[in-house]
PDB file of C-alpha atoms and ligand atoms in Angstrom:
ATOM      1  CA  MET A   1       1.247  -5.548   5.710  1.00 32.00           C
ATOM      2  CA  GLN A   2      -1.635  -3.811   3.874  1.00 31.00           C
ATOM      3  CA  PRO A   3      -4.134  -3.441   6.353  1.00 30.00           C
ATOM      4  CA  LEU A   4      -6.486  -3.555   3.573  1.00 29.00           C
ATOM      5  CA  GLN A   5      -8.585  -1.099   2.830  1.00 31.00           C
ATOM      6  CA  ILE A   6      -7.368  -0.871  -0.794  1.00 33.00           C
ATOM      7  CA  VAL A   7      -9.214  -3.802  -2.391  1.00 35.00           C
ATOM      8  CA  PRO A   8      -9.186  -4.274  -6.299  1.00 37.00           C
ATOM      9  CA  CYS A   9     -12.322  -1.791  -7.125  1.00 38.00           C
ATOM     10  CA  ARG A  10     -10.627   1.158  -5.017  1.00 46.00           C
ATOM     11  CA  LEU A  11      -7.922   1.324  -6.627  1.00 50.00           C
ATOM     12  CA  LEU A  12      -9.654   0.708 -10.508  1.00 44.00           C
ATOM     13  CA  SER A  13     -11.573   3.887  -8.916  1.00 48.00           C
ATOM     14  CA  TRP A  14      -8.475   5.808  -8.934  1.00 50.00           C
ATOM     15  CA  LEU A  15      -7.351   4.001 -12.320  1.00 47.00           C
ATOM     16  CA  HIS A  16     -10.969   5.749 -13.755  1.00 41.00           C
ATOM     17  CA  SER A  17     -10.550   8.572 -12.364  1.00 43.00           C
ATOM     18  CA  GLY A  18      -6.555   8.699 -14.132  1.00 42.00           C
ATOM     19  CA  LEU A  19      -8.092   7.829 -17.066  1.00 39.00           C
ATOM     20  CA  LYS A  20     -11.477   9.835 -17.263  1.00 38.00           C
ATOM     21  CA  SER A  21      -9.193  12.919 -18.657  1.00 38.00           C
ATOM     22  CA  PRO A  22     -10.377  14.443 -22.127  1.00 35.00           C
ATOM     23  CA  VAL A  23      -6.766  14.435 -23.373  1.00 36.00           C
ATOM     24  CA  SER A  24      -7.728  11.730 -25.859  1.00 35.00           C
ATOM     25  CA  THR A  25      -4.268  12.439 -27.593  1.00 35.00           C
ATOM     26  CA  ARG A  26      -2.901  10.365 -24.323  1.00 38.00           C
ATOM     27  CA  THR A  27      -2.410   6.764 -24.333  1.00 39.00           C
ATOM     28  CA  ARG A  28      -3.413   5.519 -21.242  1.00 43.00           C
ATOM     29  CA  ILE A  29      -2.358   1.993 -20.136  1.00 45.00           C
ATOM     30  CA  CYS A  30      -2.531  -0.042 -17.471  1.00 46.00           C
ATOM     31  CA  PRO A  31      -0.015  -3.647 -18.264  1.00 44.00           C
ATOM     32  CA  THR A  32      -0.094  -6.075 -15.521  1.00 43.00           C
ATOM     33  CA  MET A  33       1.946  -8.670 -15.019  1.00 40.00           C
ATOM     34  CA  ALA A  34      -0.041 -11.577 -15.929  1.00 42.00           C
ATOM     35  CA  ARG A  35       0.817 -12.122 -19.040  1.00 40.00           C
ATOM     36  CA  PRO A  36       4.466  -9.963 -19.381  1.00 35.00           C
ATOM     37  CA  SER A  37       6.135 -12.458 -22.085  1.00 38.00           C
ATOM     38  CA  SER A  38       3.983 -11.886 -25.047  1.00 47.00           C
ATOM     39  CA  SER A  39       3.788  -8.221 -24.875  1.00 58.00           C
ATOM     40  CA  MET A  40       6.687  -7.004 -23.157  1.00 69.00           C
ATOM     41  CA  ALA A  41       7.986  -6.094 -26.291  1.00 73.00           C
ATOM     42  CA  ASP A  42       5.373  -3.878 -26.854  1.00 72.00           C
ATOM     43  CA  PHE A  43       5.427  -2.871 -23.485  1.00 73.00           C
ATOM     44  CA  ARG A  44       8.841  -1.601 -24.485  1.00 79.00           C
ATOM     45  CA  LYS A  45       7.523   0.763 -26.616  1.00 81.00           C
ATOM     46  CA  PHE A  46       5.327   2.290 -24.439  1.00 78.00           C
ATOM     47  CA  PHE A  47       7.556   3.123 -21.868  1.00 83.00           C
ATOM     48  CA  ALA A  48      10.215   4.383 -24.007  1.00 87.00           C
ATOM     49  CA  LYS A  49       7.634   7.167 -24.813  1.00 88.00           C
ATOM     50  CA  ALA A  50       6.184   7.681 -21.654  1.00 88.00           C
ATOM     51  CA  LYS A  51       6.871  10.719 -19.714  1.00 93.00           C
ATOM     52  CA  HIS A  52       4.496  10.377 -16.145  1.00 92.00           C
ATOM     53  CA  ILE A  53       5.039   6.612 -15.116  1.00 90.00           C
ATOM     54  CA  VAL A  54       2.840   5.661 -12.056  1.00 90.00           C
ATOM     55  CA  VAL A  55       3.596   2.220 -10.404  1.00 90.00           C
ATOM     56  CA  ILE A  56       1.105   1.156  -8.101  1.00 88.00           C
ATOM     57  CA  SER A  57       2.716  -1.508  -5.831  1.00 88.00           C
ATOM     58  CA  GLY A  58       1.338  -3.794  -3.235  1.00 84.00           C
ATOM     59  CA  ALA A  59       1.733  -6.639  -1.135  1.00 82.00           C
ATOM     60  CA  GLY A  60       3.196  -8.984  -3.977  1.00 78.00           C
ATOM     61  CA  VAL A  61       6.143  -7.033  -4.027  1.00 84.00           C
ATOM     62  CA  SER A  62       6.761  -7.152  -0.330  1.00 89.00           C
ATOM     63  CA  ALA A  63       5.942 -10.952  -0.140  1.00 85.00           C
ATOM     64  CA  GLU A  64       9.345 -11.581  -2.513  1.00 84.00           C
ATOM     65  CA  SER A  65      11.421 -10.366   0.282  1.00 91.00           C
ATOM     66  CA  GLY A  66      10.453 -12.411   2.721  1.00 92.00           C
ATOM     67  CA  VAL A  67       7.709  -9.419   4.430  1.00 93.00           C
ATOM     68  CA  PRO A  68       4.978 -11.522   6.534  1.00 91.00           C
ATOM     69  CA  THR A  69       1.465  -9.794   5.928  1.00 88.00           C
ATOM     70  CA  PHE A  70      -0.681 -12.405   8.780  1.00 91.00           C
ATOM     71  CA  ARG A  71      -3.635 -12.595   6.450  1.00 86.00           C
ATOM     72  CA  GLY A  72      -5.198 -15.309   4.709  1.00 81.00           C
ATOM     73  CA  ALA A  73      -3.766 -18.799   6.156  1.00 82.00           C
ATOM     74  CA  GLY A  74      -1.303 -19.540   8.282  1.00 84.00           C
ATOM     75  CA  GLY A  75      -1.350 -15.527   8.893  1.00 90.00           C
ATOM     76  CA  TYR A  76      -1.297 -15.659  12.378  1.00 96.00           C
ATOM     77  CA  TRP A  77       0.758 -13.486  14.783  1.00 97.00           C
ATOM     78  CA  ARG A  78      -0.138 -15.725  18.256  1.00 97.00           C
ATOM     79  CA  THR A  79      -3.830 -16.629  17.798  1.00 96.00           C
ATOM     80  CA  TRP A  80      -4.349 -13.241  15.563  1.00 96.00           C
ATOM     81  CA  GLN A  81      -4.249 -12.073  12.422  1.00 96.00           C
ATOM     82  CA  ALA A  82      -4.195  -8.078  11.199  1.00 95.00           C
ATOM     83  CA  GLN A  83      -7.452  -7.578  10.682  1.00 95.00           C
ATOM     84  CA  ASP A  84      -8.321  -8.056  14.781  1.00 97.00           C
ATOM     85  CA  LEU A  85      -5.272  -6.127  15.912  1.00 97.00           C
ATOM     86  CA  ALA A  86      -5.275  -3.119  12.968  1.00 97.00           C
ATOM     87  CA  THR A  87      -8.212  -1.484  14.152  1.00 97.00           C
ATOM     88  CA  PRO A  88      -8.861   1.807  16.300  1.00 98.00           C
ATOM     89  CA  GLN A  89     -11.068  -0.310  18.703  1.00 98.00           C
ATOM     90  CA  ALA A  90      -7.906  -3.268  19.553  1.00 98.00           C
ATOM     91  CA  PHE A  91      -5.902  -0.092  20.119  1.00 98.00           C
ATOM     92  CA  ALA A  92      -8.283   1.315  22.950  1.00 98.00           C
ATOM     93  CA  ARG A  93      -9.249  -2.436  24.251  1.00 98.00           C
ATOM     94  CA  ASN A  94      -5.491  -2.911  24.579  1.00 98.00           C
ATOM     95  CA  PRO A  95      -2.898  -0.394  22.918  1.00 98.00           C
ATOM     96  CA  SER A  96       0.087  -3.246  24.570  1.00 98.00           C
ATOM     97  CA  LEU A  97      -0.945  -6.044  22.537  1.00 98.00           C
ATOM     98  CA  VAL A  98      -1.504  -3.572  19.114  1.00 98.00           C
ATOM     99  CA  TRP A  99       2.259  -2.814  20.454  1.00 98.00           C
ATOM    100  CA  GLU A 100       3.633  -5.179  20.813  1.00 98.00           C
ATOM    101  CA  PHE A 101       2.660  -6.562  17.178  1.00 98.00           C
ATOM    102  CA  TYR A 102       3.704  -3.023  16.121  1.00 98.00           C
ATOM    103  CA  HIS A 103       6.891  -3.511  17.436  1.00 98.00           C
ATOM    104  CA  TYR A 104       7.059  -7.291  16.163  1.00 98.00           C
ATOM    105  CA  ARG A 105       7.269  -5.806  12.807  1.00 98.00           C
ATOM    106  CA  ARG A 106       9.175  -3.350  13.088  1.00 98.00           C
ATOM    107  CA  GLU A 107      12.010  -5.693  14.924  1.00 98.00           C
ATOM    108  CA  VAL A 108      11.405  -8.424  11.421  1.00 97.00           C
ATOM    109  CA  MET A 109      11.710  -5.377   9.264  1.00 97.00           C
ATOM    110  CA  LEU A 110      15.408  -4.840  10.325  1.00 94.00           C
ATOM    111  CA  SER A 111      16.592  -8.276   8.760  1.00 95.00           C
ATOM    112  CA  LYS A 112      14.249  -8.054   5.340  1.00 97.00           C
ATOM    113  CA  GLU A 113      15.703  -6.036   2.369  1.00 96.00           C
ATOM    114  CA  PRO A 114      14.546  -4.810  -0.939  1.00 94.00           C
ATOM    115  CA  ASN A 115      14.076  -7.197  -3.789  1.00 91.00           C
ATOM    116  CA  PRO A 116      14.758  -6.809  -7.508  1.00 89.00           C
ATOM    117  CA  GLY A 117      11.425  -5.414  -8.248  1.00 87.00           C
ATOM    118  CA  HIS A 118      12.206  -2.632  -5.534  1.00 92.00           C
ATOM    119  CA  LEU A 119      15.292  -2.409  -7.082  1.00 92.00           C
ATOM    120  CA  ALA A 120      14.539  -2.196 -10.179  1.00 90.00           C
ATOM    121  CA  ILE A 121      11.709   1.009  -9.721  1.00 91.00           C
ATOM    122  CA  ALA A 122      14.010   3.093  -7.940  1.00 94.00           C
ATOM    123  CA  GLU A 123      16.902   2.500 -10.779  1.00 92.00           C
ATOM    124  CA  CYS A 124      14.329   3.542 -13.335  1.00 92.00           C
ATOM    125  CA  GLU A 125      13.084   6.455 -11.355  1.00 94.00           C
ATOM    126  CA  ALA A 126      16.411   7.778 -11.019  1.00 94.00           C
ATOM    127  CA  ARG A 127      17.631   7.264 -14.861  1.00 92.00           C
ATOM    128  CA  LEU A 128      14.156   8.828 -15.632  1.00 93.00           C
ATOM    129  CA  ARG A 129      14.777  11.899 -13.507  1.00 96.00           C
ATOM    130  CA  GLY A 130      18.281  12.255 -15.544  1.00 95.00           C
ATOM    131  CA  GLN A 131      16.081  12.264 -18.914  1.00 94.00           C
ATOM    132  CA  GLY A 132      13.043  14.925 -17.552  1.00 96.00           C
ATOM    133  CA  ARG A 133      10.216  11.973 -17.011  1.00 95.00           C
ATOM    134  CA  ARG A 134       9.213  10.921 -13.966  1.00 96.00           C
ATOM    135  CA  LEU A 135       7.703   8.257 -11.886  1.00 94.00           C
ATOM    136  CA  VAL A 136       6.120   7.368  -9.105  1.00 96.00           C
ATOM    137  CA  VAL A 137       5.011   4.893  -6.628  1.00 95.00           C
ATOM    138  CA  ILE A 138       2.068   4.410  -5.088  1.00 95.00           C
ATOM    139  CA  THR A 139       1.718   1.936  -2.510  1.00 94.00           C
ATOM    140  CA  GLN A 140       0.102   0.307  -0.424  1.00 92.00           C
ATOM    141  CA  ASN A 141       2.604  -1.387   1.617  1.00 95.00           C
ATOM    142  CA  ILE A 142       3.982  -0.218   5.018  1.00 97.00           C
ATOM    143  CA  ASP A 143       7.322  -1.614   5.071  1.00 97.00           C
ATOM    144  CA  GLU A 144       9.648   0.887   3.646  1.00 98.00           C
ATOM    145  CA  LEU A 145      11.070  -1.261   1.363  1.00 97.00           C
ATOM    146  CA  HIS A 146      10.589   0.549  -1.854  1.00 96.00           C
ATOM    147  CA  ARG A 147      12.148   3.582   0.335  1.00 98.00           C
ATOM    148  CA  LYS A 148      15.242   1.245   1.402  1.00 97.00           C
ATOM    149  CA  ALA A 149      15.260   0.299  -2.240  1.00 96.00           C
ATOM    150  CA  GLY A 150      16.156   4.420  -3.342  1.00 97.00           C
ATOM    151  CA  THR A 151      12.534   5.008  -4.033  1.00 97.00           C
ATOM    152  CA  LYS A 152      12.063   9.191  -3.844  1.00 98.00           C
ATOM    153  CA  ASN A 153       9.011   9.926  -5.485  1.00 98.00           C
ATOM    154  CA  LEU A 154       6.914   8.125  -2.977  1.00 98.00           C
ATOM    155  CA  LEU A 155       3.101   7.528  -1.843  1.00 97.00           C
ATOM    156  CA  GLU A 156       2.642   5.713   0.881  1.00 97.00           C
ATOM    157  CA  ILE A 157      -1.395   5.358   1.372  1.00 96.00           C
ATOM    158  CA  HIS A 158      -1.122   2.959   3.980  1.00 96.00           C
ATOM    159  CA  GLY A 159       1.510   5.002   6.694  1.00 97.00           C
ATOM    160  CA  SER A 160       4.280   3.513   7.546  1.00 98.00           C
ATOM    161  CA  LEU A 161       5.689   0.842  10.368  1.00 98.00           C
ATOM    162  CA  PHE A 162       8.467   3.637  11.097  1.00 98.00           C
ATOM    163  CA  LYS A 163       6.324   6.555  11.704  1.00 98.00           C
ATOM    164  CA  THR A 164       4.299   7.628  14.645  1.00 98.00           C
ATOM    165  CA  ARG A 165       1.516   9.565  15.344  1.00 98.00           C
ATOM    166  CA  CYS A 166       0.281  11.285  18.623  1.00 98.00           C
ATOM    167  CA  THR A 167      -3.112  10.657  19.651  1.00 98.00           C
ATOM    168  CA  SER A 168      -2.994  13.612  22.044  1.00 98.00           C
ATOM    169  CA  CYS A 169      -1.860  16.252  19.686  1.00 98.00           C
ATOM    170  CA  GLY A 170      -1.508  14.550  16.299  1.00 97.00           C
ATOM    171  CA  VAL A 171       2.135  14.662  15.413  1.00 98.00           C
ATOM    172  CA  VAL A 172       3.335  12.112  12.971  1.00 97.00           C
ATOM    173  CA  ALA A 173       7.058  11.430  13.495  1.00 98.00           C
ATOM    174  CA  GLU A 174       9.815   9.264  11.949  1.00 98.00           C
ATOM    175  CA  ASN A 175      10.955   6.213  14.476  1.00 98.00           C
ATOM    176  CA  TYR A 176      13.523   3.795  13.910  1.00 98.00           C
ATOM    177  CA  LYS A 177      14.136   3.121  17.350  1.00 98.00           C
ATOM    178  CA  SER A 178      14.714  -0.199  17.904  1.00 98.00           C
ATOM    179  CA  PRO A 179      12.678  -0.985  20.617  1.00 98.00           C
ATOM    180  CA  ILE A 180      10.940   1.904  20.176  1.00 98.00           C
ATOM    181  CA  CYS A 181      10.951   2.273  24.076  1.00 98.00           C
ATOM    182  CA  PRO A 182      12.654   0.037  26.717  1.00 98.00           C
ATOM    183  CA  ALA A 183       9.437  -1.819  27.779  1.00 98.00           C
ATOM    184  CA  LEU A 184       9.134  -3.374  24.304  1.00 98.00           C
ATOM    185  CA  LEU A 185      12.933  -4.971  24.610  1.00 98.00           C
ATOM    186  CA  GLY A 186      12.158  -8.845  23.418  1.00 97.00           C
ATOM    187  CA  LYS A 187       8.729  -8.504  23.762  1.00 98.00           C
ATOM    188  CA  GLY A 188       6.257  -8.791  20.360  1.00 98.00           C
ATOM    189  CA  ALA A 189       6.934 -12.832  20.007  1.00 97.00           C
ATOM    190  CA  PRO A 190       4.890 -14.151  17.967  1.00 97.00           C
ATOM    191  CA  GLU A 191       3.829 -18.232  18.587  1.00 97.00           C
ATOM    192  CA  PRO A 192       0.918 -18.854  19.826  1.00 96.00           C
ATOM    193  CA  GLU A 193       1.931 -19.548  23.695  1.00 97.00           C
ATOM    194  CA  ALA A 194       3.720 -16.021  23.962  1.00 97.00           C
ATOM    195  CA  GLN A 195       2.305 -14.321  27.208  1.00 95.00           C
ATOM    196  CA  ASP A 196       0.421 -10.905  26.431  1.00 96.00           C
ATOM    197  CA  ALA A 197       2.989  -8.379  27.792  1.00 98.00           C
ATOM    198  CA  ARG A 198       0.681  -5.831  29.706  1.00 98.00           C
ATOM    199  CA  ILE A 199       2.283  -2.793  29.724  1.00 98.00           C
ATOM    200  CA  PRO A 200       1.390  -0.259  31.275  1.00 98.00           C
ATOM    201  CA  VAL A 201       0.190   2.611  28.744  1.00 98.00           C
ATOM    202  CA  GLU A 202       2.959   5.304  30.806  1.00 98.00           C
ATOM    203  CA  LYS A 203       5.568   2.461  29.525  1.00 98.00           C
ATOM    204  CA  LEU A 204       4.310   2.439  25.762  1.00 98.00           C
ATOM    205  CA  PRO A 205       5.818   4.451  23.306  1.00 98.00           C
ATOM    206  CA  ARG A 206       4.932   8.569  24.430  1.00 98.00           C
ATOM    207  CA  CYS A 207       5.049  11.856  22.111  1.00 98.00           C
ATOM    208  CA  GLU A 208       8.320  13.260  22.390  1.00 96.00           C
ATOM    209  CA  GLU A 209       6.990  17.109  21.625  1.00 97.00           C
ATOM    210  CA  ALA A 210       7.556  19.442  24.527  1.00 95.00           C
ATOM    211  CA  GLY A 211       4.596  18.627  27.075  1.00 96.00           C
ATOM    212  CA  CYS A 212       3.037  16.292  25.270  1.00 97.00           C
ATOM    213  CA  GLU A 213       3.588  12.543  26.420  1.00 97.00           C
ATOM    214  CA  GLY A 214       0.336  11.855  24.774  1.00 98.00           C
ATOM    215  CA  LEU A 215       0.252   8.685  23.527  1.00 98.00           C
ATOM    216  CA  LEU A 216       2.188   7.204  20.165  1.00 98.00           C
ATOM    217  CA  ARG A 217       0.597   5.138  17.960  1.00 98.00           C
ATOM    218  CA  PRO A 218       1.555   3.211  14.727  1.00 98.00           C
ATOM    219  CA  HIS A 219       0.871   5.304  11.397  1.00 98.00           C
ATOM    220  CA  VAL A 220      -0.624   3.158  10.072  1.00 97.00           C
ATOM    221  CA  VAL A 221      -4.165   3.480   8.370  1.00 96.00           C
ATOM    222  CA  TRP A 222      -5.701   0.923  10.326  1.00 97.00           C
ATOM    223  CA  PHE A 223      -8.997  -1.503   9.287  1.00 95.00           C
ATOM    224  CA  GLY A 224     -12.205   1.075   9.608  1.00 94.00           C
ATOM    225  CA  GLU A 225     -10.122   3.963   8.689  1.00 96.00           C
ATOM    226  CA  ASN A 226      -9.898   7.008   5.719  1.00 94.00           C
ATOM    227  CA  LEU A 227      -7.111   7.334   3.967  1.00 94.00           C
ATOM    228  CA  ASP A 228      -5.115  10.940   4.451  1.00 93.00           C
ATOM    229  CA  PRO A 229      -7.549  13.072   1.906  1.00 94.00           C
ATOM    230  CA  ALA A 230      -4.410  14.900   1.418  1.00 95.00           C
ATOM    231  CA  ILE A 231      -2.664  11.822   0.385  1.00 94.00           C
ATOM    232  CA  LEU A 232      -5.211  10.699  -1.626  1.00 93.00           C
ATOM    233  CA  GLU A 233      -5.426  14.135  -3.536  1.00 94.00           C
ATOM    234  CA  GLU A 234      -1.798  13.558  -4.959  1.00 95.00           C
ATOM    235  CA  VAL A 235      -3.113  10.694  -5.631  1.00 94.00           C
ATOM    236  CA  ASP A 236      -5.432  11.767  -8.210  1.00 92.00           C
ATOM    237  CA  ARG A 237      -2.581  14.209  -9.235  1.00 94.00           C
ATOM    238  CA  GLU A 238      -0.426  11.424 -10.312  1.00 93.00           C
ATOM    239  CA  LEU A 239      -3.473   9.447 -12.125  1.00 89.00           C
ATOM    240  CA  THR A 240      -4.192  12.632 -13.550  1.00 88.00           C
ATOM    241  CA  LEU A 241      -0.854  13.515 -15.143  1.00 91.00           C
ATOM    242  CA  CYS A 242       0.331  10.117 -15.682  1.00 88.00           C
ATOM    243  CA  ASP A 243       1.050   8.882 -19.539  1.00 85.00           C
ATOM    244  CA  LEU A 244       1.667   4.922 -18.221  1.00 82.00           C
ATOM    245  CA  CYS A 245       0.186   2.918 -15.179  1.00 81.00           C
ATOM    246  CA  LEU A 246       1.819   0.153 -14.424  1.00 80.00           C
ATOM    247  CA  VAL A 247      -0.381  -2.162 -11.484  1.00 77.00           C
ATOM    248  CA  VAL A 248       2.105  -4.947  -9.901  1.00 77.00           C
ATOM    249  CA  SER A 249       0.192  -7.722  -8.250  1.00 68.00           C
ATOM    250  CA  ALA A 250       1.658 -10.506  -7.711  1.00 57.00           C
ATOM    251  CA  ARG A 251      -1.512 -12.187  -7.284  1.00 58.00           C
ATOM    252  CA  GLY A 252      -2.373 -12.784 -10.519  1.00 58.00           C
ATOM    253  CA  VAL A 253      -6.051 -10.799  -9.721  1.00 60.00           C
ATOM    254  CA  PRO A 254      -7.848  -9.947 -12.629  1.00 61.00           C
ATOM    255  CA  VAL A 255      -7.439  -6.355 -13.882  1.00 61.00           C
ATOM    256  CA  ALA A 256     -10.680  -4.439 -15.424  1.00 62.00           C
ATOM    257  CA  GLU A 257     -10.331  -1.553 -17.452  1.00 65.00           C
ATOM    258  CA  PHE A 258     -12.772   1.044 -17.338  1.00 65.00           C
ATOM    259  CA  ASN A 259     -11.882   3.545 -20.535  1.00 64.00           C
ATOM    260  CA  MET A 260     -13.785   5.863 -22.631  1.00 66.00           C
ATOM    261  CA  GLU A 261     -11.848   4.227 -25.666  1.00 68.00           C
ATOM    262  CA  THR A 262      -9.904   1.510 -26.500  1.00 72.00           C
ATOM    263  CA  THR A 263      -5.804   1.680 -26.384  1.00 67.00           C
ATOM    264  CA  PRO A 264      -3.522  -0.994 -27.844  1.00 66.00           C
ATOM    265  CA  ALA A 265      -3.468  -2.145 -24.050  1.00 64.00           C
ATOM    266  CA  THR A 266      -7.093  -3.024 -24.133  1.00 68.00           C
ATOM    267  CA  ASN A 267      -6.452  -6.558 -25.296  1.00 69.00           C
ATOM    268  CA  ARG A 268      -4.200  -7.753 -22.299  1.00 65.00           C
ATOM    269  CA  PHE A 269      -6.751  -6.904 -19.630  1.00 67.00           C
ATOM    270  CA  ARG A 270      -8.920  -9.936 -18.562  1.00 67.00           C
ATOM    271  CA  PHE A 271     -11.463  -6.868 -18.800  1.00 70.00           C
ATOM    272  CA  HIS A 272     -12.642  -3.827 -21.026  1.00 70.00           C
ATOM    273  CA  PHE A 273     -15.449  -1.544 -20.719  1.00 73.00           C
ATOM    274  CA  GLN A 274     -16.029   1.184 -22.827  1.00 75.00           C
ATOM    275  CA  GLY A 275     -17.746   4.406 -22.465  1.00 72.00           C
ATOM    276  CA  PRO A 276     -18.388   6.997 -19.770  1.00 69.00           C
ATOM    277  CA  CYS A 277     -17.744   5.117 -16.164  1.00 64.00           C
ATOM    278  CA  GLY A 278     -21.381   6.737 -15.174  1.00 68.00           C
ATOM    279  CA  THR A 279     -22.706   4.021 -17.204  1.00 70.00           C
ATOM    280  CA  THR A 280     -20.764   1.060 -16.816  1.00 68.00           C
ATOM    281  CA  LEU A 281     -19.260   1.397 -13.493  1.00 62.00           C
ATOM    282  CA  PRO A 282     -23.033   1.326 -11.727  1.00 69.00           C
ATOM    283  CA  GLU A 283     -23.978  -1.581 -13.947  1.00 71.00           C
ATOM    284  CA  ALA A 284     -20.245  -3.422 -13.618  1.00 66.00           C
ATOM    285  CA  LEU A 285     -20.413  -3.238  -9.424  1.00 63.00           C
ATOM    286  CA  ALA A 286     -24.700  -3.676  -8.748  1.00 64.00           C
ATOM    287  CA  PRO A 287     -25.292  -6.752  -6.437  1.00 66.00           C
ATOM    288  CA  HIS A 288     -25.950  -9.251  -8.784  1.00 59.00           C
ATOM    289  CA  GLU A 289     -27.601 -13.036  -8.076  1.00 59.00           C
ATOM    290  CA  THR A 290     -24.897 -14.939  -8.353  1.00 55.00           C
ATOM    291  CA  GLU A 291     -22.511 -12.835  -5.927  1.00 57.00           C
ATOM    292  CA  ASN A 292     -21.740 -14.843  -2.344  1.00 49.00           C
ATOM    293  CA  VAL A 293     -22.576 -17.977  -3.870  1.00 46.00           C
ATOM    294  CA  SER A 294     -20.118 -20.285  -2.181  1.00 43.00           C
TER     295      SER A 294
HETATM  296 ZN1  LIG B 301       2.002  14.640  21.258  1.00 69.13          ZN
END
């Protein structure tokens, strides 16, 4: 799923912060998958020279593995969508219901496998490592399919379906149990007519730290929550150091580049804005009279 925090502009501002390095001898490019056939040969040339590659991946990569997102048309669990249940308010109101939703999503992942896109990225990372080069994946996906494919340098900015966090002591722990607790066995059916299990809070997943037993929650970033500043710092570092950045979006959305200079990649973007971001971004993102006209 992609609790969603990462809208394109957030990604772009990251890309931008990676691009604003004064090291002008480097060429930073962000080819998209939108028009690969005409540019693949050029891309391969950049790729061959790149020492530090960042791959930013989103829901498109997971979609090819059949991972449901519970968003958009037809994206329902019972009568809800992710944005209804993936919130701190929903968890406070009905932790049993939210755990049923996440239990279902964890169980669904037992039958999902990485697709050739995940595998190519992981194989590439291993190959480059042998050459003293580096590849890092920054993903908003919480399904761990990159990890399952073998990716080692991985920043999961939205957390993971397979990690829990204690609401009492804050400890984050990996958790691959199926079911995650006995009370959730057989629960979480996605059909609209399925009954809410109404599991008492003491029977929901509980912390295993000595003497704690606090209520656990999924270690994922919910709507309205902030990304982990420590992970954002790592993202910033990788974007600052990288000399090639791939945005893997299967949604066909336009990608805009904000850069101090043109690069050989510039004409592959749908939009290019040249100049200091302090000038270009405020102009690009200012309210406009045609907004929200539908
Ligand atoms: Zn605890």
